[in-house]
Coordinates of C-alpha atoms in Angstrom, one line a residue:
Chain A
X548 CA -25.2 28.6 35.3
X549 CA -25.1 26.8 31.9
X550 CA -28.9 26.4 32.1
X551 CA -29.2 30.1 32.9
X552 CA -27.0 31.0 30.0
X553 CA -29.3 29.0 27.7
X554 CA -32.4 30.8 28.9
X555 CA -30.6 34.1 28.4
X556 CA -30.0 33.1 24.8
X557 CA -33.6 31.9 24.4
X558 CA -34.8 35.3 25.7
X559 CA -32.5 37.2 23.3
X560 CA -33.8 34.9 20.5
X561 CA -37.4 35.7 21.4
X562 CA -36.6 39.4 21.4
X563 CA -34.9 39.3 18.0
X564 CA -37.6 37.1 16.5
X565 CA -40.4 39.3 17.7
X566 CA -38.8 42.3 16.3
X567 CA -37.6 41.0 12.9
X568 CA -40.3 38.6 11.8
X569 CA -43.2 41.1 12.3
X570 CA -41.1 43.8 10.7
X571 CA -40.6 41.6 7.7
X572 CA -44.4 40.8 7.7
X573 CA -45.3 44.5 7.6
X574 CA -42.7 45.3 5.0
X575 CA -44.3 42.8 2.7
X576 CA -48.0 43.0 3.5
X577 CA -48.8 46.4 5.0
X578 CA -51.4 48.4 3.1
X579 CA -51.2 52.2 2.8
X580 CA -53.5 53.6 5.5
X581 CA -56.1 56.1 4.5
X582 CA -55.2 59.7 5.3
X583 CA -57.4 62.7 4.8
X584 CA -56.5 66.3 4.5
X585 CA -59.2 68.7 5.7
X586 CA -59.6 72.3 4.6
X587 CA -62.4 74.8 5.2
X588 CA -63.6 76.6 2.1
X589 CA -64.9 80.1 2.6
X590 CA -66.6 80.1 -0.8
X591 CA -69.0 77.2 0.0
X592 CA -68.8 77.4 3.8
X593 CA -68.1 73.7 4.0
X594 CA -65.1 71.4 4.6
X595 CA -63.2 70.1 1.6
X596 CA -61.8 66.6 2.2
X597 CA -58.8 65.5 0.2
X598 CA -57.9 61.8 0.0
X599 CA -55.4 61.2 -2.8
X600 CA -57.1 62.4 -6.0
X601 CA -60.5 62.5 -4.4
X602 CA -61.8 65.9 -3.4
X603 CA -65.3 66.0 -1.8
X604 CA -67.3 68.2 0.5
X605 CA -69.3 66.9 3.5
X606 CA -72.4 66.8 1.3
X607 CA -70.8 64.3 -1.0
X608 CA -70.2 66.7 -4.0
X609 CA -66.9 65.9 -5.7
X610 CA -64.7 68.4 -7.4
X611 CA -62.1 68.5 -10.2
X612 CA -58.7 70.0 -9.6
X613 CA -59.7 73.4 -11.0
X614 CA -62.9 73.6 -9.0
X615 CA -61.0 72.5 -5.9
X616 CA -58.5 75.4 -6.4
X617 CA -61.4 77.9 -6.6
X618 CA -62.8 76.5 -3.4
X619 CA -59.7 77.4 -1.5
X620 CA -58.8 80.9 -3.0
X621 CA -56.4 81.6 -0.1
X622 CA -54.4 78.4 -0.5
X623 CA -54.2 78.7 -4.3
X624 CA -54.2 82.5 -4.8
X625 CA -51.1 82.5 -6.9
X626 CA -52.5 79.9 -9.2
X627 CA -55.8 81.7 -9.4
X628 CA -54.2 85.1 -10.1
X629 CA -52.2 83.4 -12.9
X630 CA -55.4 82.0 -14.3
X631 CA -57.2 85.3 -13.9
X632 CA -59.7 83.5 -11.6
X633 CA -58.9 85.3 -8.3
X634 CA -61.9 87.3 -7.1
X635 CA -61.2 90.9 -6.0
X636 CA -63.3 90.4 -2.9
X637 CA -64.7 87.6 -0.9
X638 CA -67.8 88.0 1.3
X639 CA -67.5 91.7 0.8
X640 CA -63.9 91.9 2.0
X641 CA -61.2 93.1 -0.4
X642 CA -58.6 90.4 -0.7
X643 CA -55.0 91.4 -1.5
X644 CA -52.1 89.0 -1.8
X645 CA -50.3 90.7 1.1
X646 CA -53.2 90.4 3.4
X647 CA -53.7 86.7 2.4
X648 CA -50.0 86.0 3.1
X649 CA -50.2 87.7 6.5
X650 CA -53.2 85.7 7.6
X651 CA -52.0 82.3 6.4
X652 CA -50.3 79.9 8.7
X653 CA -50.0 76.2 9.0
X654 CA -49.1 74.2 12.1
X655 CA -48.9 70.5 12.8
X656 CA -48.4 68.6 16.1
X657 CA -47.6 64.9 16.3
X658 CA -47.1 62.9 19.6
X659 CA -43.5 62.3 18.5
X660 CA -42.8 66.0 19.4
X661 CA -43.1 65.3 23.1
X662 CA -41.2 62.1 22.9
X663 CA -38.0 63.4 21.5
X664 CA -34.5 64.3 22.8
X665 CA -34.2 67.9 23.8
X666 CA -31.2 70.1 23.1
X667 CA -28.9 70.7 26.1
X668 CA -28.4 74.4 25.4
X669 CA -30.3 77.2 23.7
X670 CA -29.1 80.5 22.1
X671 CA -30.7 83.7 23.5
X672 CA -30.9 86.3 20.7
X673 CA -30.9 90.0 21.2
X674 CA -34.5 91.0 20.4
X675 CA -34.0 94.8 20.0
X676 CA -30.6 95.2 18.5
X677 CA -31.7 98.1 16.3
X678 CA -30.5 96.2 13.3
X679 CA -32.8 94.9 10.6
X680 CA -31.4 91.4 10.8
X681 CA -31.3 89.2 13.8
X682 CA -27.9 87.8 14.7
X683 CA -27.0 84.6 16.5
X684 CA -25.2 85.1 19.8
X685 CA -21.9 83.6 20.8
X686 CA -23.3 82.2 24.0
X687 CA -25.8 79.5 24.9
X688 CA -27.9 79.1 28.0
X689 CA -29.1 76.2 30.2
X690 CA -31.5 76.3 33.1
X691 CA -30.8 74.1 36.2
X692 CA -30.5 75.7 39.6
X693 CA -30.1 79.0 37.8
X694 CA -29.9 80.1 34.3
X695 CA -26.3 79.9 33.0
X696 CA -24.9 81.5 29.9
X697 CA -21.9 79.7 28.4
X698 CA -19.6 81.5 26.0
X699 CA -18.8 79.2 23.1
X700 CA -15.5 81.0 22.4
X701 CA -14.0 80.2 25.8
X702 CA -16.3 77.4 26.9
X703 CA -16.7 79.2 30.3
X704 CA -19.8 80.5 32.1
X705 CA -20.5 84.2 31.8
X706 CA -21.2 84.8 35.6
X707 CA -22.3 88.4 35.2
X708 CA -25.0 87.7 32.6
X709 CA -26.1 84.5 34.4
X710 CA -26.6 86.3 37.7
X711 CA -28.5 89.1 36.0
X712 CA -31.0 86.8 34.3
X713 CA -31.3 84.5 37.3
X714 CA -32.2 87.5 39.5
X715 CA -34.7 88.8 36.9
X716 CA -36.4 85.5 36.6
X717 CA -36.5 84.8 40.3
X718 CA -37.9 88.3 40.8
X719 CA -41.0 87.3 38.7
X720 CA -41.5 84.2 40.7
X721 CA -39.6 81.6 38.6
X722 CA -38.9 78.4 40.5
X723 CA -35.8 76.7 39.2
X724 CA -35.1 74.4 37.3
X725 CA -37.1 74.7 34.1
X726 CA -39.4 71.9 32.8
X727 CA -40.0 73.0 29.2
X728 CA -38.0 75.4 27.1
X729 CA -39.5 76.4 23.8
X730 CA -38.4 79.1 21.4
X731 CA -37.2 79.5 17.8
X732 CA -33.4 79.0 18.1
X733 CA -32.7 80.6 14.8
X734 CA -32.2 84.1 13.3
X735 CA -34.4 83.2 10.3
X736 CA -37.6 84.7 11.7
X737 CA -39.4 88.0 11.5
X738 CA -38.5 89.0 15.1
X739 CA -37.3 87.5 18.3
X740 CA -39.7 86.7 21.1
X741 CA -37.2 84.8 23.2
X742 CA -38.3 81.6 25.0
X743 CA -41.5 80.3 26.6
X744 CA -40.4 78.4 29.7
X745 CA -42.3 76.5 32.3
X746 CA -40.7 76.4 35.8
X747 CA -40.5 73.6 38.4
X748 CA -44.1 74.4 39.5
X749 CA -45.6 74.4 36.0
X750 CA -46.0 78.2 35.7
X751 CA -45.4 79.7 32.3
X752 CA -43.0 82.5 31.6
X753 CA -41.6 84.4 28.6
X754 CA -37.9 85.2 28.9
X755 CA -36.1 87.3 26.3
X756 CA -33.2 89.7 26.0
X757 CA -33.9 93.4 25.3
X758 CA -30.9 95.6 24.7
X759 CA -28.7 93.2 26.8
X760 CA -31.2 93.2 29.7
X761 CA -33.5 90.4 30.8
X762 CA -37.2 90.8 30.0
X763 CA -39.4 88.4 31.9
X764 CA -43.2 88.0 31.9
X765 CA -45.2 85.6 34.0
X766 CA -48.3 84.4 32.1
X767 CA -51.5 84.3 34.1
X768 CA -53.3 80.9 33.8
X769 CA -57.1 80.6 34.1
X770 CA -56.5 77.4 36.1
X771 CA -53.5 75.3 37.0
X772 CA -52.5 73.7 33.6
X773 CA -50.4 70.6 33.2
X774 CA -48.4 71.8 30.2
X775 CA -46.6 69.0 28.3
X776 CA -45.5 70.8 25.1
X777 CA -45.0 74.3 23.8
X778 CA -44.2 75.3 20.3
X779 CA -43.2 78.8 19.5
X780 CA -44.2 80.0 16.1
X781 CA -43.6 83.1 14.0
X782 CA -47.0 83.7 12.4
X783 CA -47.1 86.7 10.2
X784 CA -50.5 87.8 11.6
X785 CA -48.7 88.5 14.9
X786 CA -51.8 87.0 16.6
X787 CA -50.1 84.6 19.0
X788 CA -46.7 83.6 20.2
X789 CA -47.0 79.9 20.7
X790 CA -49.2 76.8 20.9
X791 CA -49.5 75.3 24.4
X792 CA -50.5 71.7 24.8
X793 CA -51.7 70.4 28.1
X794 CA -52.4 66.9 29.5
X795 CA -56.1 66.5 28.9
X796 CA -56.8 70.1 29.7
X797 CA -57.0 71.4 26.1
X798 CA -54.9 73.2 23.6
X799 CA -54.2 76.9 23.9
X800 CA -52.7 79.8 22.0
X801 CA -50.7 82.4 23.9
X802 CA -51.9 85.6 22.4
X803 CA -49.4 88.2 21.5
X804 CA -49.0 91.4 23.7
X805 CA -51.9 90.6 26.0
X806 CA -50.4 87.3 27.2
X807 CA -53.8 85.6 27.5
X808 CA -54.2 81.9 26.9
X809 CA -56.9 81.4 24.2
X810 CA -58.5 78.0 24.6
X811 CA -59.1 76.2 21.3
X812 CA -62.3 74.1 20.9
X813 CA -60.7 70.7 20.9
X814 CA -61.9 69.2 24.2
X815 CA -60.5 65.8 25.1
X816 CA -57.3 66.2 23.1
X817 CA -54.7 63.7 24.2
X818 CA -51.2 64.9 23.2
X819 CA -49.8 61.4 23.9
X820 CA -51.8 59.8 21.1
X821 CA -53.4 62.4 18.8
X822 CA -52.3 64.6 16.1
X823 CA -53.3 68.3 15.7
X824 CA -53.3 70.5 12.6
X825 CA -54.3 74.1 12.3
X826 CA -54.7 75.9 8.9
X827 CA -55.4 79.6 9.2
X828 CA -56.6 82.0 6.5
X829 CA -58.2 85.4 6.3
X830 CA -61.6 84.3 7.6
X831 CA -61.2 80.9 9.4
X832 CA -59.0 78.5 11.1
X833 CA -59.5 74.9 10.4
X834 CA -58.3 72.6 13.2
X835 CA -58.1 68.8 12.6
X836 CA -57.4 66.4 15.4
X837 CA -57.0 62.8 14.7
X838 CA -55.7 59.3 15.4
X839 CA -54.8 56.3 13.3
X840 CA -58.2 55.7 11.9
X841 CA -60.3 58.8 12.6
X842 CA -60.3 62.6 12.5
X843 CA -62.4 65.4 13.7
X844 CA -62.3 68.8 12.0
X845 CA -63.4 72.0 13.6
X846 CA -63.7 75.3 11.7
X847 CA -63.6 78.5 13.8
X848 CA -63.9 82.1 12.9
X849 CA -61.6 85.0 13.8
X850 CA -63.4 85.2 17.2
X851 CA -62.5 81.5 17.9
X852 CA -66.2 80.5 17.8
X853 CA -67.0 77.2 16.1
X854 CA -68.7 77.6 12.7
X855 CA -68.7 74.0 11.5
X856 CA -67.5 70.5 12.5
X857 CA -67.2 67.2 10.7
X858 CA -65.7 63.8 11.5
X859 CA -65.0 60.4 10.0
X860 CA -63.7 57.0 11.1
X861 CA -62.5 54.1 9.1
X862 CA -61.1 50.6 9.5
X863 CA -58.3 50.5 12.1
X864 CA -55.1 48.5 11.6
X865 CA -56.4 45.3 13.1
X866 CA -59.8 45.5 11.3
X867 CA -58.0 45.4 8.0
X868 CA -57.0 42.1 6.4
X869 CA -53.3 42.6 6.8
X870 CA -53.8 43.4 10.5
X871 CA -56.2 40.6 11.1
X872 CA -53.9 38.0 9.6
X873 CA -51.0 39.5 11.7
X874 CA -53.0 39.2 14.9
X875 CA -53.9 35.6 14.1
X876 CA -50.3 34.6 13.5
X877 CA -48.4 36.4 16.2
X878 CA -49.2 36.9 19.9
X879 CA -47.3 40.1 20.1
X880 CA -44.6 42.2 18.4
X881 CA -41.8 44.4 19.6
X882 CA -41.0 47.5 17.6
X883 CA -37.8 49.5 18.1
X884 CA -39.2 52.6 16.3
X885 CA -42.7 53.9 16.5
X886 CA -44.3 56.9 14.9
X887 CA -45.2 58.4 18.3
X888 CA -41.7 58.6 19.6
X889 CA -38.2 59.6 18.4
X890 CA -36.6 57.3 20.9
X891 CA -35.4 53.8 20.2
X892 CA -37.0 51.5 22.7
X893 CA -38.6 48.0 22.9
X894 CA -42.3 49.0 22.3
X895 CA -44.3 45.9 23.2
X896 CA -47.6 45.5 21.4
X897 CA -50.0 42.7 22.3
X898 CA -52.1 41.5 19.4
X899 CA -55.8 42.0 19.9
X900 CA -58.2 39.1 20.0
X901 CA -57.3 35.5 20.7
X902 CA -56.8 33.9 17.2
X903 CA -53.1 33.7 17.8
X904 CA -53.8 31.1 20.5
X905 CA -54.4 28.6 17.8
X906 CA -50.9 29.2 16.3
X907 CA -49.4 29.0 19.7
X908 CA -51.0 25.6 20.3
X909 CA -49.8 24.4 16.9
X910 CA -46.3 25.6 17.9
X911 CA -46.5 23.6 21.1
X912 CA -47.5 20.5 19.1
X913 CA -44.7 21.1 16.6
X914 CA -42.2 21.4 19.5
X915 CA -43.5 18.2 21.2
X916 CA -43.2 16.4 17.8
X917 CA -39.5 17.5 17.5
X918 CA -38.9 16.4 21.1
X919 CA -40.4 13.0 20.5
X920 CA -38.4 12.6 17.3
X921 CA -35.2 13.3 19.2
X922 CA -36.2 11.0 21.9
X923 CA -36.2 13.7 24.6
X924 CA -38.6 13.7 27.5
X925 CA -41.4 16.3 27.6
X926 CA -41.2 16.4 31.4
X927 CA -37.6 17.6 31.5
X928 CA -38.4 20.2 28.7
X929 CA -41.5 21.6 30.4
X930 CA -40.1 25.1 30.7
X931 CA -39.5 25.2 27.0
X932 CA -43.0 24.0 26.4
X933 CA -44.4 26.8 28.5
X934 CA -42.2 29.4 26.7
X935 CA -43.5 28.2 23.3
X936 CA -47.1 28.2 24.6
X937 CA -46.7 31.8 25.7
X938 CA -44.7 33.2 22.8
X939 CA -45.8 31.1 19.8
X940 CA -43.7 31.1 16.7
X941 CA -41.0 33.3 18.3
X942 CA -40.5 31.0 21.2
X943 CA -40.5 27.9 19.0
X944 CA -37.7 29.4 16.9
X945 CA -35.7 30.4 20.0
X946 CA -35.9 27.0 21.7
X947 CA -35.0 25.2 18.5
X948 CA -32.0 27.5 17.7
X949 CA -30.7 27.0 21.3
X950 CA -31.4 23.4 22.0
X951 CA -31.8 22.1 25.5
X952 CA -29.2 19.3 25.6
X953 CA -29.0 19.1 29.4
X954 CA -32.4 17.5 29.4
X955 CA -31.4 14.7 27.1
X956 CA -29.8 12.2 29.4
Chain B
X1338 CA -1.6 28.1 37.2
X1339 CA -4.2 30.7 36.5
X1340 CA -1.4 33.2 36.0
X1341 CA -0.1 30.9 33.2
X1342 CA -3.6 30.7 31.6
X1343 CA -4.0 34.4 31.7
X1344 CA -0.5 34.7 30.1
X1345 CA -1.6 32.3 27.4
X1346 CA -4.8 34.4 26.7
X1347 CA -2.7 37.6 26.7
X1348 CA -0.3 36.1 24.0
X1349 CA -3.3 35.3 21.9
X1350 CA -5.0 38.7 22.0
X1351 CA -2.1 41.1 22.6
X1352 CA -1.7 42.1 18.9
X1353 CA -5.4 42.8 18.6
X1354 CA -5.4 44.8 21.9
X1355 CA -2.5 47.0 20.7
X1356 CA -4.1 47.4 17.3
X1357 CA -7.4 48.4 19.0
X1358 CA -5.6 51.0 21.2
X1359 CA -3.8 52.5 18.2
X1360 CA -7.0 52.5 16.1
X1361 CA -8.9 54.2 19.0
X1362 CA -6.2 56.8 19.5
X1363 CA -6.0 57.6 15.8
X1364 CA -9.8 58.0 15.7
X1365 CA -9.7 60.3 18.7
X1366 CA -6.9 62.4 17.2
X1367 CA -8.8 62.6 13.9
X1368 CA -12.0 63.7 15.8
X1369 CA -10.4 66.5 17.8
X1370 CA -8.2 67.8 15.0
X1371 CA -11.4 68.1 12.9
X1372 CA -13.3 69.8 15.7
X1373 CA -10.4 72.3 16.3
X1374 CA -10.2 72.9 12.5
X1375 CA -13.9 73.4 12.1
X1376 CA -14.3 75.6 15.1
X1377 CA -11.5 77.9 13.7
X1378 CA -13.3 78.1 10.4
X1379 CA -17.0 78.4 11.4
X1380 CA -16.8 79.7 15.0
X1381 CA -17.6 77.7 18.1
X1382 CA -21.2 79.1 18.2
X1383 CA -22.0 77.7 14.8
X1384 CA -20.3 74.4 15.6
X1385 CA -22.3 74.0 18.8
X1386 CA -25.5 75.0 17.0
X1387 CA -24.9 72.2 14.4
X1388 CA -24.7 69.7 17.3
X1389 CA -27.6 71.1 19.3
X1390 CA -30.2 71.7 16.6
X1391 CA -29.1 69.9 13.5
X1392 CA -28.0 66.7 15.2
X1393 CA -24.5 66.8 13.6
X1394 CA -22.3 64.5 15.6
X1395 CA -18.5 65.1 15.6
X1396 CA -17.6 61.6 16.8
X1397 CA -19.4 59.5 14.1
X1398 CA -16.1 57.8 13.2
X1399 CA -16.3 56.0 16.6
X1400 CA -19.5 54.2 15.7
X1401 CA -18.3 50.8 14.5
X1402 CA -14.9 50.8 16.2
X1403 CA -16.2 49.1 19.4
X1404 CA -17.9 46.5 17.2
X1405 CA -14.7 45.7 15.2
X1406 CA -12.7 45.6 18.5
X1407 CA -15.1 43.2 20.2
X1408 CA -15.3 40.9 17.2
X1409 CA -11.5 41.1 16.8
X1410 CA -10.6 40.1 20.3
X1411 CA -13.2 37.3 20.4
X1412 CA -11.8 35.9 17.2
X1413 CA -8.2 36.2 18.4
X1414 CA -9.0 34.5 21.6
X1415 CA -11.4 31.7 20.6
X1416 CA -10.6 30.9 17.0
X1417 CA -7.2 29.3 17.8
X1418 CA -8.9 27.2 20.5
X1419 CA -11.3 25.7 17.9
X1420 CA -8.5 24.8 15.4
X1421 CA -8.1 21.1 16.0
X1422 CA -10.0 21.5 19.2
X1423 CA -7.0 22.8 21.2
X1424 CA -9.2 24.0 24.0
X1425 CA -9.6 20.3 25.0
X1426 CA -6.1 20.5 26.4
X1427 CA -7.1 23.3 28.7
X1428 CA -10.1 21.3 29.8
X1429 CA -7.9 18.5 30.8
X1430 CA -6.2 20.6 33.4
X1431 CA -7.0 19.7 37.0
X1432 CA -9.6 22.5 37.3
X1433 CA -13.3 22.7 36.9
X1434 CA -13.8 23.3 33.2
X1435 CA -16.4 26.0 33.7
X1436 CA -14.2 27.9 36.1
X1437 CA -11.4 27.9 33.5
X1438 CA -13.7 29.1 30.7
X1439 CA -15.1 31.8 32.9
X1440 CA -11.6 33.1 33.8
X1441 CA -10.6 33.1 30.1
X1442 CA -13.7 34.9 29.2
X1443 CA -13.5 37.4 32.0
X1444 CA -10.0 38.3 31.0
X1445 CA -10.9 38.9 27.4
X1446 CA -14.0 41.0 28.3
X1447 CA -11.9 42.9 30.9
X1448 CA -9.3 43.8 28.3
X1449 CA -12.0 44.9 25.9
X1450 CA -13.7 47.0 28.7
X1451 CA -10.3 48.5 29.5
X1452 CA -9.7 49.6 25.9
X1453 CA -13.2 51.1 25.8
X1454 CA -12.6 52.9 29.1
X1455 CA -9.4 54.4 27.8
X1456 CA -11.1 55.6 24.6
X1457 CA -14.1 57.0 26.5
X1458 CA -12.0 58.8 29.1
X1459 CA -9.8 60.4 26.4
X1460 CA -13.0 61.3 24.5
X1461 CA -14.4 63.1 27.6
X1462 CA -11.1 64.9 28.2
X1463 CA -10.9 66.1 24.6
X1464 CA -14.5 67.1 24.4
X1465 CA -14.2 69.1 27.7
X1466 CA -11.7 71.4 25.9
X1467 CA -14.3 72.4 23.3
X1468 CA -17.8 71.7 24.7
X1469 CA -19.8 72.3 27.9
X1470 CA -21.0 69.5 30.0
X1471 CA -24.5 69.3 28.4
X1472 CA -23.1 68.5 25.0
X1473 CA -20.6 66.0 26.5
X1474 CA -23.3 64.1 28.4
X1475 CA -25.5 64.0 25.3
X1476 CA -22.5 62.7 23.3
X1477 CA -21.9 60.0 25.8
X1478 CA -25.6 58.9 25.7
X1479 CA -25.2 58.7 21.9
X1480 CA -22.1 56.6 21.9
X1481 CA -23.0 54.4 24.9
X1482 CA -25.1 51.9 22.7
X1483 CA -22.2 51.6 20.3
X1484 CA -19.8 50.5 23.1
X1485 CA -22.4 48.2 24.6
X1486 CA -22.9 46.7 21.2
X1487 CA -19.1 46.0 21.0
X1488 CA -19.2 44.1 24.3
X1489 CA -22.3 42.1 23.1
X1490 CA -20.4 41.4 19.9
X1491 CA -17.5 40.0 21.9
X1492 CA -19.8 37.7 23.9
X1493 CA -21.7 36.5 20.9
X1494 CA -18.7 35.9 18.6
X1495 CA -17.2 33.8 21.4
X1496 CA -20.5 31.8 21.6
X1497 CA -20.5 31.2 17.9
X1498 CA -16.8 30.1 17.7
X1499 CA -17.1 27.7 20.7
X1500 CA -20.2 26.0 19.2
X1501 CA -19.1 22.6 17.7
X1502 CA -21.8 22.2 15.0
X1503 CA -21.9 24.4 11.9
X1504 CA -25.7 24.3 11.7
X1505 CA -26.1 25.8 15.2
X1506 CA -23.2 28.3 14.5
X1507 CA -25.4 29.6 11.6
X1508 CA -28.5 29.8 14.0
X1509 CA -26.5 31.7 16.6
X1510 CA -25.1 34.0 13.9
X1511 CA -28.6 34.8 12.7
X1512 CA -29.8 35.7 16.2
X1513 CA -26.5 37.5 17.0
X1514 CA -26.7 39.6 13.8
X1515 CA -30.3 40.6 14.7
X1516 CA -29.4 41.4 18.3
X1517 CA -26.2 43.4 17.6
X1518 CA -28.0 45.5 14.9
X1519 CA -30.3 46.8 17.7
X1520 CA -27.4 48.8 19.2
X1521 CA -26.8 50.6 15.9
X1522 CA -30.3 51.5 14.8
X1523 CA -30.2 55.3 14.7
X1524 CA -27.6 58.0 15.3
X1525 CA -29.8 60.7 16.7
X1526 CA -28.4 62.4 19.7
X1527 CA -29.7 60.8 22.9
X1528 CA -32.1 58.6 20.9
X1529 CA -31.2 55.5 23.0
X1530 CA -31.7 57.2 26.3
X1531 CA -34.7 55.1 27.5
X1532 CA -33.4 51.8 26.2
X1533 CA -29.8 52.0 27.5
X1534 CA -30.4 50.5 30.9
X1535 CA -32.2 47.5 29.5
X1536 CA -29.6 47.0 26.8
X1537 CA -26.9 47.1 29.5
X1538 CA -28.7 44.4 31.5
X1539 CA -29.1 42.2 28.4
X1540 CA -25.4 42.6 27.6
X1541 CA -24.5 41.7 31.2
X1542 CA -26.6 38.6 30.9
X1543 CA -24.8 37.7 27.7
X1544 CA -21.5 37.7 29.4
X1545 CA -22.0 34.1 30.5
X1546 CA -23.5 32.6 27.3
X1547 CA -20.2 31.2 26.1
X1548 CA -20.7 28.6 28.8
X1549 CA -23.6 27.2 26.8
X1550 CA -21.6 26.4 23.6
X1551 CA -18.6 25.6 25.8
X1552 CA -20.7 22.9 27.4
X1553 CA -21.9 21.6 24.1
X1554 CA -18.2 21.5 23.0
X1555 CA -17.1 19.5 26.0
X1556 CA -19.9 17.1 25.8
X1557 CA -18.7 16.3 22.2
X1558 CA -21.9 17.5 20.5
X1559 CA -21.3 16.8 16.8

């Protein structure tokens, strides 16, 4: 029992050491990773890559700040109008500020969005109240065996409304409970489109409230899609309702009114590890998918056909000096927070390569030296030796902080 | 005789137990008076909204209470024993030393768990007046690591106090500080969901670590 309690402490010591020492290392030595913003310029029909103060196109021409603003007239139209530099028409199309504003949208997806706590309840707004402003309702809904509306004033379920919506959803083939519920739970939007909900079988539905009555649409899918994330948006162009991310089956837009899923040309997109951006303007949409040390940009026209692509790759974390030194010193690290998740957890990360073996061997010799000095036998401390061999510096600290006095006699 | 030992433990910690209960009750009264007041002023719908979509937690005051209670009971129970090594008297009783220490420790941990249970049950009862089950469950997921952290604090402070050597007390304190911090990393609602089971297991394992420094104490490690 006492031995067991010591190993518990050694284990806790290893956890604490492998969290705090690497965290200290990164705080001191981590270098700022490269990050590139990609835009598509309609004036030169090429990508503009922005990395800090560096602005270049794919042919290697670099631009000053003023030139850069002229390359992206839709992004900087206010500045260009102020400077008197805004063209009246581009590619023969008359460009007005209102049209530019309507066509512009920006969206960003990061893996953290699918690994985040979800709210327990959602408000269902009235989408056609006849009033100019949307108002927040007094009740909130949840979807388990049925959809239930809970009145916040009384904290009781509104049975009548719950039955009405449950029946309407079941009628369209909704299989309870829901898997993903996505909407814009706010009245600060141009109009209300309710919620985009996947059911227990993965089918996609839109559910909203029109004049107090349920309005349910089942979306036809071209094939069975394994949807992992939906984000409803309020784009001023009224082109689409939401972004739909699937597990390795592509990214889609759910087109407004027609309820068709428009596939975006980003094959092989993995929502667990990759980021996704989409900048839209009057002529093009520029999609950038990326990871830690690479990106691929795709420009598409308003018919969703690819007009240009570019990509780049640079040194990854463990190819840089700070990462190489880390991987040589420590066999692994535990992180409690990572960029890809909003949950606290013990994220175990094994160091690549085998340089850390050397430090582990040194740790073992250091430990044996201490044992010798104290006059303890190696044989009776063999488990400690193995722990140090496997966990390196972390294990060495843990076994020295919690000494093995039982083996002394 | 165990009854007498338990009575001795009770005398040591009773003040802290009462203080913890009063502190817990005051915190709960504060929480629900605030909730009632705010709901009157901003409407329940807006108050729910702040919790669901803005991550505003109405029970933030509870965060470090379990930690303070755990540390307090451990100090009240073990600090007097280390003054002029009084616990040696207990160890001279005709019982196995380990069994005695385990009983003492189980009593302290049991009292702490009972205080936590009272606070959590009252918290659930109060929340049920104002909030639906979904919000209550998410609230419990959010405060669970704080209470587990309080238990871990009790076990680790006992370990540190029973350790006879100052150098190792410092080592234990470093590891303990690093470990207890893990329970209080972020306040986001449900943010510990995936780690709770493992933290609970580690806390359970920690329940017996006082035996380690207790052993070193008995063997006269100086």
